[in-house]
């Protein structure tokens, strides 16, 4: 299994409108058909998802620095999200992975709110 294939899968998760669950299950099926060890598949899929969600975080962090967007972000919902993220911290980000519909936005919001990455790792 090559690293560039994992990075390609991470890019697919981030930039395609297809569910990341569908992409991962398809990739795991391809790996299984090629006879790759299931443990290697499991570890590789978690590494891939970590890379993809780290990119979501970094995109949110980038958009926080754009002046026009920063002005727009002084909304009530962002303040509520900040309060919840401060209260629940990294646990909220980790549990959000298992909640469809919240999985991606929580990483963007964490980046926008400049949540320390050391707390999430």
PDB file of C-alpha atoms in Angstrom:
ATOM      1  CA  UNK A   1       0.000   0.000   0.000  1.00  0.00           C
ATOM      2  CA  UNK A   2       1.488   3.289  -1.042  1.00  0.00           C
ATOM      3  CA  UNK A   3       1.281   6.593   0.825  1.00  0.00           C
ATOM      4  CA  UNK A   4       0.112   8.513  -2.238  1.00  0.00           C
ATOM      5  CA  UNK A   5      -2.962   6.257  -2.384  1.00  0.00           C
ATOM      6  CA  UNK A   6      -3.864   7.208   1.187  1.00  0.00           C
ATOM      7  CA  UNK A   7      -3.384  10.895   0.399  1.00  0.00           C
ATOM      8  CA  UNK A   8      -5.534  10.520  -2.724  1.00  0.00           C
ATOM      9  CA  UNK A   9      -8.265   8.928  -0.643  1.00  0.00           C
ATOM     10  CA  UNK A  10      -8.037  11.816   1.857  1.00  0.00           C
ATOM     11  CA  UNK A  11      -8.424  14.298  -0.990  1.00  0.00           C
ATOM     12  CA  UNK A  12     -11.437  12.371  -2.267  1.00  0.00           C
ATOM     13  CA  UNK A  13     -13.024  12.496   1.182  1.00  0.00           C
ATOM     14  CA  UNK A  14     -12.534  16.232   1.382  1.00  0.00           C
ATOM     15  CA  UNK A  15     -13.407  17.340  -2.137  1.00  0.00           C
ATOM     16  CA  UNK A  16     -16.122  14.983  -3.377  1.00  0.00           C
ATOM     17  CA  UNK A  17     -19.792  15.247  -2.474  1.00  0.00           C
ATOM     18  CA  UNK A  18     -19.912  11.492  -1.914  1.00  0.00           C
ATOM     19  CA  UNK A  19     -20.200  10.395   1.708  1.00  0.00           C
ATOM     20  CA  UNK A  20     -16.856   9.572   3.297  1.00  0.00           C
ATOM     21  CA  UNK A  21     -18.418   6.339   4.591  1.00  0.00           C
ATOM     22  CA  UNK A  22     -19.123   5.223   1.024  1.00  0.00           C
ATOM     23  CA  UNK A  23     -15.615   6.176  -0.089  1.00  0.00           C
ATOM     24  CA  UNK A  24     -13.987   4.327   2.805  1.00  0.00           C
ATOM     25  CA  UNK A  25     -16.102   1.200   2.393  1.00  0.00           C
ATOM     26  CA  UNK A  26     -15.351   1.132  -1.323  1.00  0.00           C
ATOM     27  CA  UNK A  27     -11.635   1.506  -0.680  1.00  0.00           C
ATOM     28  CA  UNK A  28     -11.639  -1.161   2.026  1.00  0.00           C
ATOM     29  CA  UNK A  29     -13.424  -3.497  -0.406  1.00  0.00           C
ATOM     30  CA  UNK A  30     -10.754  -2.831  -3.032  1.00  0.00           C
ATOM     31  CA  UNK A  31      -8.003  -3.484  -0.499  1.00  0.00           C
ATOM     32  CA  UNK A  32      -9.704  -6.711   0.631  1.00  0.00           C
ATOM     33  CA  UNK A  33     -10.007  -7.923  -2.970  1.00  0.00           C
ATOM     34  CA  UNK A  34      -6.259  -7.410  -3.378  1.00  0.00           C
ATOM     35  CA  UNK A  35      -5.538  -9.533  -0.312  1.00  0.00           C
ATOM     36  CA  UNK A  36      -4.233  -6.775   1.939  1.00  0.00           C
ATOM     37  CA  UNK A  37      -4.092  -7.637   5.625  1.00  0.00           C
ATOM     38  CA  UNK A  38      -7.276  -6.449   7.425  1.00  0.00           C
ATOM     39  CA  UNK A  39      -5.247  -4.891  10.237  1.00  0.00           C
ATOM     40  CA  UNK A  40      -3.257  -2.846   7.736  1.00  0.00           C
ATOM     41  CA  UNK A  41      -6.567  -1.791   6.155  1.00  0.00           C
ATOM     42  CA  UNK A  42      -7.953  -0.712   9.519  1.00  0.00           C
ATOM     43  CA  UNK A  43      -4.887   1.327  10.499  1.00  0.00           C
ATOM     44  CA  UNK A  44      -4.625   2.836   7.014  1.00  0.00           C
ATOM     45  CA  UNK A  45      -8.256   3.913   7.015  1.00  0.00           C
ATOM     46  CA  UNK A  46      -7.869   5.697  10.359  1.00  0.00           C
ATOM     47  CA  UNK A  47      -4.717   7.452   9.149  1.00  0.00           C
ATOM     48  CA  UNK A  48      -6.566   8.527   6.011  1.00  0.00           C
ATOM     49  CA  UNK A  49      -9.518   9.893   7.966  1.00  0.00           C
ATOM     50  CA  UNK A  50      -7.188  11.723  10.347  1.00  0.00           C
ATOM     51  CA  UNK A  51      -5.464  13.425   7.410  1.00  0.00           C
ATOM     52  CA  UNK A  52      -8.795  14.371   5.805  1.00  0.00           C
ATOM     53  CA  UNK A  53     -10.274  15.829   8.991  1.00  0.00           C
ATOM     54  CA  UNK A  54      -7.046  17.677   9.748  1.00  0.00           C
ATOM     55  CA  UNK A  55      -7.430  19.338   6.337  1.00  0.00           C
ATOM     56  CA  UNK A  56     -10.985  20.354   7.292  1.00  0.00           C
ATOM     57  CA  UNK A  57      -9.562  21.952  10.435  1.00  0.00           C
ATOM     58  CA  UNK A  58      -6.867  23.803   8.477  1.00  0.00           C
ATOM     59  CA  UNK A  59      -9.391  25.085   5.916  1.00  0.00           C
ATOM     60  CA  UNK A  60     -11.494  26.507   8.745  1.00  0.00           C
ATOM     61  CA  UNK A  61      -8.403  28.104  10.239  1.00  0.00           C
ATOM     62  CA  UNK A  62      -7.558  29.670   6.862  1.00  0.00           C
ATOM     63  CA  UNK A  63     -11.040  31.118   6.378  1.00  0.00           C
ATOM     64  CA  UNK A  64     -10.918  32.666   9.853  1.00  0.00           C
ATOM     65  CA  UNK A  65      -8.089  34.914   8.633  1.00  0.00           C
ATOM     66  CA  UNK A  66      -9.982  36.293   5.616  1.00  0.00           C
ATOM     67  CA  UNK A  67     -11.200  39.767   6.749  1.00  0.00           C
ATOM     68  CA  UNK A  68     -14.594  39.701   4.990  1.00  0.00           C
ATOM     69  CA  UNK A  69     -15.416  36.250   6.346  1.00  0.00           C
ATOM     70  CA  UNK A  70     -14.163  37.163   9.815  1.00  0.00           C
ATOM     71  CA  UNK A  71     -16.621  40.065   9.884  1.00  0.00           C
ATOM     72  CA  UNK A  72     -19.452  37.718   8.867  1.00  0.00           C
ATOM     73  CA  UNK A  73     -18.579  35.219  11.583  1.00  0.00           C
ATOM     74  CA  UNK A  74     -19.617  37.391  14.515  1.00  0.00           C
ATOM     75  CA  UNK A  75     -22.918  35.500  14.554  1.00  0.00           C
ATOM     76  CA  UNK A  76     -24.792  34.111  17.512  1.00  0.00           C
ATOM     77  CA  UNK A  77     -24.453  30.483  16.335  1.00  0.00           C
ATOM     78  CA  UNK A  78     -20.678  30.763  16.202  1.00  0.00           C
ATOM     79  CA  UNK A  79     -20.618  32.088  19.749  1.00  0.00           C
ATOM     80  CA  UNK A  80     -22.795  29.159  20.861  1.00  0.00           C
ATOM     81  CA  UNK A  81     -20.474  26.735  19.085  1.00  0.00           C
ATOM     82  CA  UNK A  82     -17.494  28.325  20.795  1.00  0.00           C
ATOM     83  CA  UNK A  83     -19.146  27.972  24.194  1.00  0.00           C
ATOM     84  CA  UNK A  84     -19.946  24.294  23.533  1.00  0.00           C
ATOM     85  CA  UNK A  85     -16.466  23.591  22.209  1.00  0.00           C
ATOM     86  CA  UNK A  86     -14.884  25.256  25.240  1.00  0.00           C
ATOM     87  CA  UNK A  87     -17.108  23.239  27.550  1.00  0.00           C
ATOM     88  CA  UNK A  88     -16.784  19.814  25.916  1.00  0.00           C
ATOM     89  CA  UNK A  89     -13.427  20.349  24.193  1.00  0.00           C
ATOM     90  CA  UNK A  90     -11.692  17.605  22.276  1.00  0.00           C
ATOM     91  CA  UNK A  91     -14.270  15.059  23.426  1.00  0.00           C
ATOM     92  CA  UNK A  92     -16.924  16.830  21.361  1.00  0.00           C
ATOM     93  CA  UNK A  93     -14.701  16.701  18.294  1.00  0.00           C
ATOM     94  CA  UNK A  94     -13.955  13.018  18.777  1.00  0.00           C
ATOM     95  CA  UNK A  95     -17.588  12.066  19.380  1.00  0.00           C
ATOM     96  CA  UNK A  96     -18.720  14.159  16.411  1.00  0.00           C
ATOM     97  CA  UNK A  97     -16.896  11.708  14.161  1.00  0.00           C
ATOM     98  CA  UNK A  98     -19.638   9.163  14.870  1.00  0.00           C
ATOM     99  CA  UNK A  99     -22.513  11.583  14.236  1.00  0.00           C
ATOM    100  CA  UNK A 100     -23.428  11.949  10.566  1.00  0.00           C
ATOM    101  CA  UNK A 101     -24.111  15.532   9.592  1.00  0.00           C
ATOM    102  CA  UNK A 102     -21.881  16.903  12.345  1.00  0.00           C
ATOM    103  CA  UNK A 103     -18.739  15.031  11.387  1.00  0.00           C
ATOM    104  CA  UNK A 104     -17.413  17.576   8.897  1.00  0.00           C
ATOM    105  CA  UNK A 105     -18.735  20.896  10.249  1.00  0.00           C
ATOM    106  CA  UNK A 106     -17.242  20.379  13.716  1.00  0.00           C
ATOM    107  CA  UNK A 107     -13.749  20.362  12.210  1.00  0.00           C
ATOM    108  CA  UNK A 108     -14.420  23.510  10.202  1.00  0.00           C
ATOM    109  CA  UNK A 109     -15.835  25.229  13.277  1.00  0.00           C
ATOM    110  CA  UNK A 110     -12.875  24.140  15.411  1.00  0.00           C
ATOM    111  CA  UNK A 111     -10.553  25.668  12.824  1.00  0.00           C
ATOM    112  CA  UNK A 112     -12.591  28.857  12.567  1.00  0.00           C
ATOM    113  CA  UNK A 113     -12.614  29.240  16.347  1.00  0.00           C
ATOM    114  CA  UNK A 114      -8.853  28.619  16.451  1.00  0.00           C
ATOM    115  CA  UNK A 115      -9.316  25.653  18.781  1.00  0.00           C
ATOM    116  CA  UNK A 116      -5.798  24.539  19.777  1.00  0.00           C
ATOM    117  CA  UNK A 117      -4.807  21.519  17.720  1.00  0.00           C
ATOM    118  CA  UNK A 118      -2.826  20.125  20.675  1.00  0.00           C
ATOM    119  CA  UNK A 119      -6.094  19.697  22.581  1.00  0.00           C
ATOM    120  CA  UNK A 120      -7.563  17.611  19.755  1.00  0.00           C
ATOM    121  CA  UNK A 121      -4.631  15.221  19.260  1.00  0.00           C
TER     122      UNK A 121
END
